[in-house]
Amino acid sequence: MNLRTTILIMSGFGVISDSILIAFYPQFFETRYGVTSPVHVGAYIAAISIAVMCMLPVWARVARRIETMHLLLYTQGAAALFCLASIWAPSVESYWVLSLMMFMTKASYLLMFPYLMRLEEPQNHSLVIGLLSVVIHIGAIFGAAVGGMALEHYGPSFCIALMAAGDLAQMVLCLYLIRTGRVVKVLSREEKSGQAPVPRRSPQALSALLKLCLLMFLFDFSAYLVRPFFTLYWEARTGLHEPLLTGLVFAIPGIVALLALLLRHLVVQQPRWVDHTLFNLLLGALGLALQASESLELIIIGRCLYGWALYQVIVKLEVTLFKVSTPDAYARDFGVTNFFQNLGVLLSSFGAGFLVNLVGIPLTFVIAAAGLLLTAIIDRGWFGVDRRHAAQGELCHAN
């Protein structure tokens, strides 16, 4: 296996590990600890986001002195140990501590993305981002399906063991890359000694990055507001209490993302609307609104529209990041944008629990749809039309 393929597989294992319980934390906490509060579930998912958003910049700084793959070898091993230890956590408080330690250490695997992009030619960035996006979505599909089945038939402890297995798989692949000499060393002697100058950016590039961060924050807040309680909502709406089916419905956006990638490669000259940012944001808002319906068919159609929009907008925003950044600053700038993305997920996860208690799950979909509409308005108002990728260091619009 070459370096790109191995890193994509490692990313897949990381996503699968993260996805095993992400759709089932309400059922997990109720089954294992008897905790049924929606606010508690929202707070826990928010705490995961805090752990990742705070630690990724730290790991990015450490990676300026230690080669990325060598760093991941140890951090993913530590994450697996914390995960395994949480199997025997006797109380919900101890589970919080151990599992959050696991997420803090495993957050380093996100550095594989800027590491890989640094090694790729700029003309390949869109392809690699698309591939990585599909790997993430397929991992979410598989993780959600396996998580639902494992929780139903084998219980919470088995789910945690599967999460640890994903971290161990990443560690083994890191070792494989290091032992076979496939690792590309990107650190210069100055970087290793900690004396490499931090690349300076122009005011225009800084403005571009900050605008992109704010867009990512608002988009992630809106897109993931409904995630913590979708499985409960689906089962309550349909009366179908089958975790495997629920996991597959939860992962519909990933299936649609795979179809979108296939379309991107099979159709050379795609219609302009396919990756039109404004169109996709409006489509995503419609998809979210449809999921508030009582109709099973409309919920599924809404999941499909939401999945298409999610894939297209994420790819566009990530491509923009690597156009306004420079190779030496990829890890740093990725850490900055990831901070804002996780801040959006944090607030959406934490806010979801309160919103569900206050207005119910259906209206939460409507609020999320309104958030995407606001994102579309700001995106169009700030950045205009047809200029997002006009020049490096300048954030414009690609509509």
mmCIF file of N, CA and C in Angstrom, residues 2 46 48 61 102 145 148 181 201 208 221 239 251 253 357-358 364 383 388 393:
data_model
loop_
_atom_site.group_PDB
_atom_site.id
_atom_site.type_symbol
_atom_site.label_atom_id
_atom_site.label_comp_id
_atom_site.label_asym_id
_atom_site.label_seq_id
_atom_site.Cartn_x
_atom_site.Cartn_y
_atom_site.Cartn_z
ATOM 1 N N ASN A 2 0.480 2.244 -0.814
ATOM 2 C CA ASN A 2 1.225 3.492 -0.798
ATOM 3 C C ASN A 2 0.775 4.356 0.382
ATOM 4 N N ALA A 46 -20.877 17.536 23.675
ATOM 5 C CA ALA A 46 -20.203 18.831 23.679
ATOM 6 C C ALA A 46 -18.820 18.719 24.321
ATOM 7 N N ILE A 48 -16.907 16.131 24.289
ATOM 8 C CA ILE A 48 -16.030 15.497 23.304
ATOM 9 C C ILE A 48 -15.468 16.552 22.354
ATOM 10 N N ARG A 61 1.139 21.656 17.289
ATOM 11 C CA ARG A 61 2.389 22.287 17.725
ATOM 12 C C ARG A 61 3.464 21.234 18.014
ATOM 13 N N MET A 102 -9.407 9.608 26.371
ATOM 14 C CA MET A 102 -9.260 8.888 25.108
ATOM 15 C C MET A 102 -9.427 9.845 23.919
ATOM 16 N N ALA A 145 -23.827 1.358 11.667
ATOM 17 C CA ALA A 145 -24.493 0.063 11.509
ATOM 18 C C ALA A 145 -23.945 -0.955 12.508
ATOM 19 N N GLY A 148 -25.000 -0.013 16.123
ATOM 20 C CA GLY A 148 -26.378 -0.382 16.435
ATOM 21 C C GLY A 148 -26.533 -1.871 16.687
ATOM 22 N N GLY A 181 9.461 2.210 5.775
ATOM 23 C CA GLY A 181 10.093 3.387 5.191
ATOM 24 C C GLY A 181 9.204 4.189 4.265
ATOM 25 N N ARG A 201 1.497 35.756 7.299
ATOM 26 C CA ARG A 201 0.422 35.841 6.312
ATOM 27 C C ARG A 201 0.037 37.302 6.120
ATOM 28 N N ALA A 208 -9.218 36.185 5.094
ATOM 29 C CA ALA A 208 -9.831 35.046 4.419
ATOM 30 C C ALA A 208 -9.998 33.870 5.367
ATOM 31 N N PHE A 221 -22.507 24.158 13.213
ATOM 32 C CA PHE A 221 -23.535 24.298 14.250
ATOM 33 C C PHE A 221 -24.901 23.893 13.707
ATOM 34 N N GLY A 239 -41.952 4.069 14.951
ATOM 35 C CA GLY A 239 -42.315 2.910 15.757
ATOM 36 C C GLY A 239 -41.444 1.708 15.487
ATOM 37 N N ALA A 251 -27.079 6.854 8.786
ATOM 38 C CA ALA A 251 -25.912 6.967 7.906
ATOM 39 C C ALA A 251 -26.277 7.243 6.452
ATOM 40 N N PRO A 253 -26.783 10.000 4.879
ATOM 41 C CA PRO A 253 -25.933 11.040 4.280
ATOM 42 C C PRO A 253 -24.602 10.507 3.761
ATOM 43 N N ASN A 357 -35.631 19.551 25.023
ATOM 44 C CA ASN A 357 -36.475 19.722 26.216
ATOM 45 C C ASN A 357 -37.458 20.869 26.056
ATOM 46 N N LEU A 358 -37.020 21.924 25.353
ATOM 47 C CA LEU A 358 -37.822 23.137 25.261
ATOM 48 C C LEU A 358 -38.895 23.072 24.178
ATOM 49 N N THR A 364 -36.451 21.282 16.343
ATOM 50 C CA THR A 364 -34.995 21.393 16.287
ATOM 51 C C THR A 364 -34.511 21.290 14.838
ATOM 52 N N PHE A 383 -19.004 37.204 0.481
ATOM 53 C CA PHE A 383 -17.994 36.800 -0.492
ATOM 54 C C PHE A 383 -18.427 36.938 -1.950
ATOM 55 N N ARG A 388 -14.688 32.709 -5.061
ATOM 56 C CA ARG A 388 -14.127 32.096 -3.850
ATOM 57 C C ARG A 388 -12.693 31.628 -4.064
ATOM 58 N N GLY A 393 -4.834 33.061 -0.842
ATOM 59 C CA GLY A 393 -4.735 34.100 0.152
ATOM 60 C C GLY A 393 -5.893 35.077 0.100
#
